[in-house]
Short mmCIF file of C-alpha atoms in Angstrom, two decimals:
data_model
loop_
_atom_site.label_atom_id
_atom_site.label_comp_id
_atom_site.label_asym_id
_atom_site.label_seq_id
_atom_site.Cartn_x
_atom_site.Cartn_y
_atom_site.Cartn_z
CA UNK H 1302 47.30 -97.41 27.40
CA UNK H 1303 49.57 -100.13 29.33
CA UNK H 1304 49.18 -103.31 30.34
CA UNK H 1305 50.61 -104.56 33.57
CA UNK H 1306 51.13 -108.28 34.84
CA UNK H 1307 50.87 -109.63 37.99
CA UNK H 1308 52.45 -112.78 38.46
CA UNK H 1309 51.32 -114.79 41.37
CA UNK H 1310 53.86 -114.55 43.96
CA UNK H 1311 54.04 -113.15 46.90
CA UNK H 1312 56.19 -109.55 46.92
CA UNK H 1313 55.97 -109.31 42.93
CA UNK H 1314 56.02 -106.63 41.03
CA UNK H 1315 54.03 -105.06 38.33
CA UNK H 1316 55.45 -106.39 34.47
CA UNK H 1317 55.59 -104.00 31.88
CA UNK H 1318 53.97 -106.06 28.73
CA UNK H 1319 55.71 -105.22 25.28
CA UNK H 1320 53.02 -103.11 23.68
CA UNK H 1321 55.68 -102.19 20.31
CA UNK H 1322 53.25 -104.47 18.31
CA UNK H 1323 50.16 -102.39 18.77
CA UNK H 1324 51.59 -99.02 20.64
CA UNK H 1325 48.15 -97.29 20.77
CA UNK H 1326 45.91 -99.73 22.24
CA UNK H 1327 43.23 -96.62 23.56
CA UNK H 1328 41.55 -98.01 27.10
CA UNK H 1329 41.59 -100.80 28.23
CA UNK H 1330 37.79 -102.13 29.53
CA UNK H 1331 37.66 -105.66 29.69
CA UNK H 1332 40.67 -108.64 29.43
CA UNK H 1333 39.70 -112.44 29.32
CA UNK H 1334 42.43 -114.15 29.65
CA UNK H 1335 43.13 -118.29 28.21
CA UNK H 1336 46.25 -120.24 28.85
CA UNK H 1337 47.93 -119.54 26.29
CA UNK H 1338 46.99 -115.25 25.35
CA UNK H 1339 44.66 -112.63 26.47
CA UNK H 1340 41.96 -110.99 24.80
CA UNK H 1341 41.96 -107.70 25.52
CA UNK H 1342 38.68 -104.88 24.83
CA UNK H 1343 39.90 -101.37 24.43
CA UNK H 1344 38.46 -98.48 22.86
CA UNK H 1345 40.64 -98.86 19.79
CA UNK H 1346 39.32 -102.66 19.12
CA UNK H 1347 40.20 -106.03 20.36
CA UNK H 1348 44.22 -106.52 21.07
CA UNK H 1349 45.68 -110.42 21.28
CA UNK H 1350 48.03 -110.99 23.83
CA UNK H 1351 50.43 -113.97 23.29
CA UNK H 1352 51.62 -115.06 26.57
CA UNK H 1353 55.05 -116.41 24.49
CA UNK H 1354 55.95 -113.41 23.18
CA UNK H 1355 54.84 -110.75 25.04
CA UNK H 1356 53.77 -109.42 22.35
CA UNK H 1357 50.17 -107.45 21.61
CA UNK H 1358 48.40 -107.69 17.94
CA UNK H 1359 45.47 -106.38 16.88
CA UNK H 1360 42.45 -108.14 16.06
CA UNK H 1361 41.14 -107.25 12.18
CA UNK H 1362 38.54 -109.06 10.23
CA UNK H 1363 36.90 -108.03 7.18
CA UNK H 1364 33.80 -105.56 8.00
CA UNK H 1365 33.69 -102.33 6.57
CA UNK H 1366 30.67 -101.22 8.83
CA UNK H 1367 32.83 -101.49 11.62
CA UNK H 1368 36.34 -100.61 10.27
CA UNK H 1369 37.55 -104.21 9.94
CA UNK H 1370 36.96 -104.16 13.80
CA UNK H 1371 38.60 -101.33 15.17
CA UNK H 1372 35.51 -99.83 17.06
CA UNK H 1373 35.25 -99.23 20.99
CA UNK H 1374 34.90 -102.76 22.08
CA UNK H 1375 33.86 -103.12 25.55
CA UNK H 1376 33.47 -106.66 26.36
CA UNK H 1377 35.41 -109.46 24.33
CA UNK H 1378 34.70 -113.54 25.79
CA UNK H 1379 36.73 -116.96 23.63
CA UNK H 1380 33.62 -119.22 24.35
CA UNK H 1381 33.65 -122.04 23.38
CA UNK H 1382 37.26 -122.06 23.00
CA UNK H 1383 38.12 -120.91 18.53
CA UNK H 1384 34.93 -119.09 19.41
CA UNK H 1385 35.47 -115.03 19.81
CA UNK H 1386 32.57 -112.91 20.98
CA UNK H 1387 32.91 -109.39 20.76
CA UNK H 1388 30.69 -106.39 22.33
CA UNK H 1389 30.90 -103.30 20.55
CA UNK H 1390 30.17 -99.78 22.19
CA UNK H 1391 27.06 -98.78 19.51
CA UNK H 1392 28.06 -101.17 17.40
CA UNK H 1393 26.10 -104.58 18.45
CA UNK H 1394 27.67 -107.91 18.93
CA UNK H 1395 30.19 -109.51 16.31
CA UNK H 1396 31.38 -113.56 16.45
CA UNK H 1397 33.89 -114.74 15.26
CA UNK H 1398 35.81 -117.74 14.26
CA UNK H 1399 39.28 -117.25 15.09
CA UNK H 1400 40.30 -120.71 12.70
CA UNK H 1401 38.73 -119.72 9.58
CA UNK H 1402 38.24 -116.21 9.89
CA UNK H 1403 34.27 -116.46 10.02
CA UNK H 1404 31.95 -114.21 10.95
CA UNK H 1405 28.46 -112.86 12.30
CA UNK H 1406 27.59 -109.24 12.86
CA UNK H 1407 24.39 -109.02 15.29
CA UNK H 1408 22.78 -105.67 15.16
CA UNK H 1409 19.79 -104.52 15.36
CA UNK H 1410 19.62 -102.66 12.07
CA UNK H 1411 20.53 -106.40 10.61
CA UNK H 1412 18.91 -108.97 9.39
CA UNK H 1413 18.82 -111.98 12.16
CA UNK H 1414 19.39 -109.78 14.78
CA UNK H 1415 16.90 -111.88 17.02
CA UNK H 1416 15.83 -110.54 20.26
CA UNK H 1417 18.78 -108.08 20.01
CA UNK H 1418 17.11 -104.37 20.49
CA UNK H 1419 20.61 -102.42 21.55
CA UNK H 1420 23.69 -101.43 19.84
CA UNK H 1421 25.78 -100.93 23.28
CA UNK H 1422 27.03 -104.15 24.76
CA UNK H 1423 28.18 -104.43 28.27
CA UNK H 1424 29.30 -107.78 29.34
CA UNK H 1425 29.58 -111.07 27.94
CA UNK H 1426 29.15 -114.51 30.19
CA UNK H 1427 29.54 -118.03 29.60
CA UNK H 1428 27.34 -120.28 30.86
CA UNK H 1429 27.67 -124.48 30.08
CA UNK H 1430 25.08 -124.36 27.69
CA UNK H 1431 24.61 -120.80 26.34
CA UNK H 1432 25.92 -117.41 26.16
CA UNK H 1433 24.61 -114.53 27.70
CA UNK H 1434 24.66 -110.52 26.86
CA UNK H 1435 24.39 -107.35 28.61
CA UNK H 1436 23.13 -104.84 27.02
CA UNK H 1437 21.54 -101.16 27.43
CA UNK H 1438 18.49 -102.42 26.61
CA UNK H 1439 17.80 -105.44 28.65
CA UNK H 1440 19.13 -108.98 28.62
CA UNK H 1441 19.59 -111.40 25.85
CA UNK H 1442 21.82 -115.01 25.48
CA UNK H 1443 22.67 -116.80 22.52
CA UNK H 1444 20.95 -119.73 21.75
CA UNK H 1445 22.56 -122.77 20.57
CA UNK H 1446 19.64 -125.15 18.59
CA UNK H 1447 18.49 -121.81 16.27
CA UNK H 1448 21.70 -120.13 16.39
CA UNK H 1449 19.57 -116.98 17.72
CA UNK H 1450 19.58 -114.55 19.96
CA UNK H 1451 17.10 -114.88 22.44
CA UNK H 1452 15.71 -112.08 25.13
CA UNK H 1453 15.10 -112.30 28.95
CA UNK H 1454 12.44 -109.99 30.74
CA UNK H 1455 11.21 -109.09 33.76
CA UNK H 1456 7.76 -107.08 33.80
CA UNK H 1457 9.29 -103.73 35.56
CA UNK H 1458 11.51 -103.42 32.59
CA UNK H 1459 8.51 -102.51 30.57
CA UNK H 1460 7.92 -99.40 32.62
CA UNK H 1461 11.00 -98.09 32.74
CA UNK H 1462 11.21 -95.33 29.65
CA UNK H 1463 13.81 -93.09 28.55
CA UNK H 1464 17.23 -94.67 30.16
CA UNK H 1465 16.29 -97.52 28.87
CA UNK H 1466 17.37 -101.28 30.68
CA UNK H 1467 21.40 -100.74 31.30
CA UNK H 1468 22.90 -104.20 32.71
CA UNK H 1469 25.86 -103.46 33.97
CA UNK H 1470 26.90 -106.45 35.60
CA UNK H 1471 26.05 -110.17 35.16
CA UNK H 1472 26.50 -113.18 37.75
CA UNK H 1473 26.02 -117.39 37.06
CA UNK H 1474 25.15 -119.33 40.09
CA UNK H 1475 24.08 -122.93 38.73
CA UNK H 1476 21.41 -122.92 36.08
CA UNK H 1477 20.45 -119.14 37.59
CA UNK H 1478 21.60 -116.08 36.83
CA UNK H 1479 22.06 -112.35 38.53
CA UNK H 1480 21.74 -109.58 36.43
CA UNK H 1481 22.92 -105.77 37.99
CA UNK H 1482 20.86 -102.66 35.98
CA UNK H 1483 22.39 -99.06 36.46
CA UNK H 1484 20.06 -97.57 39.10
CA UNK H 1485 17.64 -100.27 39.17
CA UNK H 1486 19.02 -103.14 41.49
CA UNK H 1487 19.17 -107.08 40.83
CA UNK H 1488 17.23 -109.14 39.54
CA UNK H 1489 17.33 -113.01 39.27
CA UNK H 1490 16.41 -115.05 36.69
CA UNK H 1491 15.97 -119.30 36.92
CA UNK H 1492 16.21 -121.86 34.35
CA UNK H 1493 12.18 -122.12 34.27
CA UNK H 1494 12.47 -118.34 33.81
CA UNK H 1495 14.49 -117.96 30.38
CA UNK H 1496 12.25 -119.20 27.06
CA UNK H 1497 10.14 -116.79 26.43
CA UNK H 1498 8.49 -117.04 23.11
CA UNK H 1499 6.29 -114.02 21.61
CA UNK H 1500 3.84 -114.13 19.01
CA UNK H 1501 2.17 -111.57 17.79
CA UNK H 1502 -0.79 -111.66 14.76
CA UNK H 1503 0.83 -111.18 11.40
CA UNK H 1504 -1.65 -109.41 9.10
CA UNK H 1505 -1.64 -111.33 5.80
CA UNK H 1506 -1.26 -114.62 7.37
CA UNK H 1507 -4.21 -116.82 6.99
CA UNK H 1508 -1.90 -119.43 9.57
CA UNK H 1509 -0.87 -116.86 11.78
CA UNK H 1510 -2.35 -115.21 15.27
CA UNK H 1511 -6.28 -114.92 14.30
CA UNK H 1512 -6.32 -111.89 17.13
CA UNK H 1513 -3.71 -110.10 19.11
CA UNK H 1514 -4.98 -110.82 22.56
CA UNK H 1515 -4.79 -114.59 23.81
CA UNK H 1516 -6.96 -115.55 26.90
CA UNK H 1517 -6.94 -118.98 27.03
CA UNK H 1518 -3.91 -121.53 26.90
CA UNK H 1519 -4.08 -124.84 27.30
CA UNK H 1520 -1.68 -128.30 26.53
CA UNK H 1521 -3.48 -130.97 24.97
CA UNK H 1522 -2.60 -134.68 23.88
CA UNK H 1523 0.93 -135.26 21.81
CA UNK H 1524 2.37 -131.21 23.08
CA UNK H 1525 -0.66 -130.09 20.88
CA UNK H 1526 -1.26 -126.27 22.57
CA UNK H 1527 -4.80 -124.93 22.31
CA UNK H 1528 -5.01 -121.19 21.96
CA UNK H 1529 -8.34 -119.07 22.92
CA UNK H 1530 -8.61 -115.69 21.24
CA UNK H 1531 -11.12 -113.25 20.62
CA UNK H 1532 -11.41 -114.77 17.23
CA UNK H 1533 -11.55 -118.54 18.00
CA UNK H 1534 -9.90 -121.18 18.57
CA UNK H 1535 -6.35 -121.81 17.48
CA UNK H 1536 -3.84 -124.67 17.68
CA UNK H 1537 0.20 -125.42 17.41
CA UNK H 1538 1.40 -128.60 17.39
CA UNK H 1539 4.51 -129.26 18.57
CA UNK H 1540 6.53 -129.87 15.49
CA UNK H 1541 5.96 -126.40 14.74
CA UNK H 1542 6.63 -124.76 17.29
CA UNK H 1543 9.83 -123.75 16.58
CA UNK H 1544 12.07 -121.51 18.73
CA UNK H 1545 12.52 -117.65 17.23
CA UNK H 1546 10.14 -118.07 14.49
CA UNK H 1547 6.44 -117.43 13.80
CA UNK H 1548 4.22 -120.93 14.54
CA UNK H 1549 2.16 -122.36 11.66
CA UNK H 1550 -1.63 -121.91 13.56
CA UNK H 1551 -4.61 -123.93 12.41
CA UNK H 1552 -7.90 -122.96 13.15
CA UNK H 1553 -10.78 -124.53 14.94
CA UNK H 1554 -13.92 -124.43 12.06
CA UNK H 1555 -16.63 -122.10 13.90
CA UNK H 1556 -19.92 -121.74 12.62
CA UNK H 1557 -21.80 -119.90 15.47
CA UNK H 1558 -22.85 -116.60 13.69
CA UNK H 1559 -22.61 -114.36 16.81
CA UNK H 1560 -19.22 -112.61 17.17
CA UNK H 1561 -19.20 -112.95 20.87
CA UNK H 1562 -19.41 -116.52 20.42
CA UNK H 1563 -15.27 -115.93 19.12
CA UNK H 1564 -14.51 -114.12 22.45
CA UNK H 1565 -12.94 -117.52 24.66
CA UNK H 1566 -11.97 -116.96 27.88
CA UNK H 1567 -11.15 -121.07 28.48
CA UNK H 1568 -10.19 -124.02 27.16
CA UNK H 1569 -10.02 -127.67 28.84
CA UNK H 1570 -9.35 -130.95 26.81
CA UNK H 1571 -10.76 -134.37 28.33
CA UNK H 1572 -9.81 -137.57 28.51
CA UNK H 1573 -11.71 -138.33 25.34
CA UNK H 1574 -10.34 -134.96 23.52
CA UNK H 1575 -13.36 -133.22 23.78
CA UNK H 1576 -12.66 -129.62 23.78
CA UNK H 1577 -14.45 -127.89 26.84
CA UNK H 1578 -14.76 -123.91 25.66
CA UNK H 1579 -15.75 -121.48 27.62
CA UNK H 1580 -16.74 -118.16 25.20
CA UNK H 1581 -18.60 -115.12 25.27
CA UNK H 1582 -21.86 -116.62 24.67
CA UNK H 1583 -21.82 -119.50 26.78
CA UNK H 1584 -20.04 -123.25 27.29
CA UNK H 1585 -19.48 -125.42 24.39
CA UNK H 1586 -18.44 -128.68 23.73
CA UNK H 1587 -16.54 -129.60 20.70
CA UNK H 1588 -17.18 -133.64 19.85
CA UNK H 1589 -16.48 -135.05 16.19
CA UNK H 1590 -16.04 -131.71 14.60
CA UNK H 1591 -19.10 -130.59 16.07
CA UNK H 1592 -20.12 -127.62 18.10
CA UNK H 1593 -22.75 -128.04 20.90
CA UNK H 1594 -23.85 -125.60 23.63
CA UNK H 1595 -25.58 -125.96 26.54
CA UNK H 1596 -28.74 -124.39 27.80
CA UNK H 1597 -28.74 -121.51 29.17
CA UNK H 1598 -26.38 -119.73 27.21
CA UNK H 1599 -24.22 -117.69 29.84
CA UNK H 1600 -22.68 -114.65 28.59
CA UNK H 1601 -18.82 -114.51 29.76
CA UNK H 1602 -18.41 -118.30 30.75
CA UNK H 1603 -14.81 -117.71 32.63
CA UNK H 1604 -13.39 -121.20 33.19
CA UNK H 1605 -14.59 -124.76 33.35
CA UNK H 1606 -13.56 -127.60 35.80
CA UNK H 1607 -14.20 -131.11 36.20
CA UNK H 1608 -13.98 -132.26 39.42
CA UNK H 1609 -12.90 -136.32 40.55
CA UNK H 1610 -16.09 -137.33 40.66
CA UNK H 1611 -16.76 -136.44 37.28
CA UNK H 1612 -18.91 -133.19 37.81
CA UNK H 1613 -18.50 -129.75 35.51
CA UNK H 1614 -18.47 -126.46 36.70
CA UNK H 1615 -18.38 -123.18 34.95
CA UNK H 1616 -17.51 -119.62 36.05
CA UNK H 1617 -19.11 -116.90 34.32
CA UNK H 1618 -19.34 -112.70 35.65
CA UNK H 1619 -23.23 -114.15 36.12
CA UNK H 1620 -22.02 -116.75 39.39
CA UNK H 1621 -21.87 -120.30 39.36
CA UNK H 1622 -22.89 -123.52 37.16
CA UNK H 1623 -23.17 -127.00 36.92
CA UNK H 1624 -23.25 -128.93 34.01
CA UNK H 1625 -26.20 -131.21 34.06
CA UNK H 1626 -27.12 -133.14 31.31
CA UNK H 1627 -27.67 -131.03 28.15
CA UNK H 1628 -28.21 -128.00 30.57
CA UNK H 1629 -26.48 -125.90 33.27
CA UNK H 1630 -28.19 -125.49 36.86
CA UNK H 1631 -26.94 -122.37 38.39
CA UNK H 1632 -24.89 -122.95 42.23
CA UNK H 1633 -26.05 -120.56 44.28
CA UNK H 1634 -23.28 -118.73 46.43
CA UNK H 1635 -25.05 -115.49 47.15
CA UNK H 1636 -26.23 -114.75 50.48
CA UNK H 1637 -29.40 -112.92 52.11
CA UNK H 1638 -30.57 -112.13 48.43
CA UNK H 1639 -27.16 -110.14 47.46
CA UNK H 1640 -26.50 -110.50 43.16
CA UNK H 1641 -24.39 -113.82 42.70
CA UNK H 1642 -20.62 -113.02 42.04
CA UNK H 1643 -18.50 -113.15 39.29
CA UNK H 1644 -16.71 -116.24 38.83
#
């Protein structure tokens, strides 16, 4: 319930802050301190500390839900500076603009809650660009261009079950940063490392995801991206593909009547925008808005490839081909009469 100052000076001693202002202040977890004042998190809200008075106020702003803001707050961050971040313990994430009082509650019982999916926030951390937040369930950072909160993942988190993902501690170095997890080490994540975007199929949405599971991506002309399900062939442009919401799909006509024909596994543009698609029935080749296999059909073509010289090659769980003409010539890599391999 104190607050003690250390100015820096050799021999000093310990300052006694004037707490009359605000004389139950609870815990205090976290202080961030600015020229001019301090923010400090307690467990009776956010206190101000005004480095000319030495004086401590506390920090109210209109929301009921969280008593006007006098909830166990366990990290508090002024970033950019008129720009007050707040983590609540159970009670999500609130900002708040300290010159005209506005606000934004993120919780995950909210709407625009984003990639938020805890109540409990740990720390808050500034980088140049963003803002990131620790959380009991995983890692997330505010970003800028959607005003949204956006999530960062690493593939053991979605084994661990029960505890849940508790960062404890987080650490900038450059465009990288450390994250600590209660009883699960480090872990690192690069600026290559932090979009992630998720979609999922929406039922009802003729121009949504035609199937949940996506095997084949691939970057055309213009940004255009190419999307292989086992319902077709999809695409996004790149005008809409717009951070933290659902894309706009349009679909690939497909008049081939078998449904296997819908499973793709691969999909290669050329130099001419032809689509190369590899599908459960064989390789196509899409030309003029027009379908066209090739002879014979190959169940599970895998991939295709053209080489420098020109040549096409497709992988299938039946071995080898080469695209010849109209027709594909098998490339033998068995040996001593074994089955060919799966490609």
């Amino acid at each position: 319930g104190r607050l003690l100052q250390f100015p820096d000076q050799p021999g000093a001693t310990a300052v006694t802050l004037d707490t009359a202002a605000a004389p139950d202040i609870g815990w205090i977890l976290e202080i961030n301190v600015l020229d001019e004042r301090a923010w400090l998190a307690t467990t009776k809200g956010v206190f101000e500390w005004d480095r000319q008075t030495q004086r401590l106020r506390p920090l109210r702003f209109p929301l009921a839900a969280l008593d006007d803001g006098a909830r166990y707050a366990r990290a508090v961050l002024e970033h950019p500076r008129g720009t007050l971040w707040i983590g609540y313990w159970n009670d999500g994430l609130v900002r708040l603009n300290l010159a005209t009082g506005e606000q934004r509650w993120f919780h995950p019982g909210q709407p625009g809650a984003g990639a938020l999916r805890a109540t409990s926030i740990y720390n808050i951390a500034p980088s140049a660009a963003r803002t990131y937040i620790a959380t009991n369930r995983g890692l997330v950072f505010h970003e800028p261009a959607c005003d949204c909160l956006r999530g960062l993942n690493h593939p053991d988190w979605d084994k661990l079950d029960g505890i849940g993902v508790i960062i404890d501690a987080m650490l900038l170095q450059g465009d990288a940063i450390w994250t600590g997890q209660v009883g699960n080490g480090i872990y690192r994540f690069d600026a290559e490392d932090r979009v992630f975007e998720h979609q999922v199929k929406v039922d009802g949405r003729a121009d949504g995801l035609a199937a949940p599971s996506v095997r084949a991506l691939r970057i055309g002309s213009e940004g255009r991206l190419w999307l292989g399900t086992f319902a077709g062939v999809q695409w996004a442009d790149a005008a809409v593909r717009l951070r933290g919401q659902s894309w706009s799909l349009q679909t690939l006509p497909w008049p081939l009547p078998r449904s296997e024909s819908r499973f793709l596994w691969s999909i290669e543009e050329d130099r001419d925008h032809d689509l190369w698609l590899g599908t459960g029935t064989g390789l196509y080749r899409h030309h003029d808005g027009q379908l066209k296999g090739f002879e014979p059909p190959i169940e599970s073509a895998r991939c295709s490839l053209r080489t420098a010289n020109g040549r096409r090659y497709l992988g299938s769980t039946f071995g080898l081909f080469r695209v010849e003409g109209e027709t594909l010539q098998r490339v033998s890599l068995a040996d001593n009469g074994a089955p060919e391999p799966a490609v």
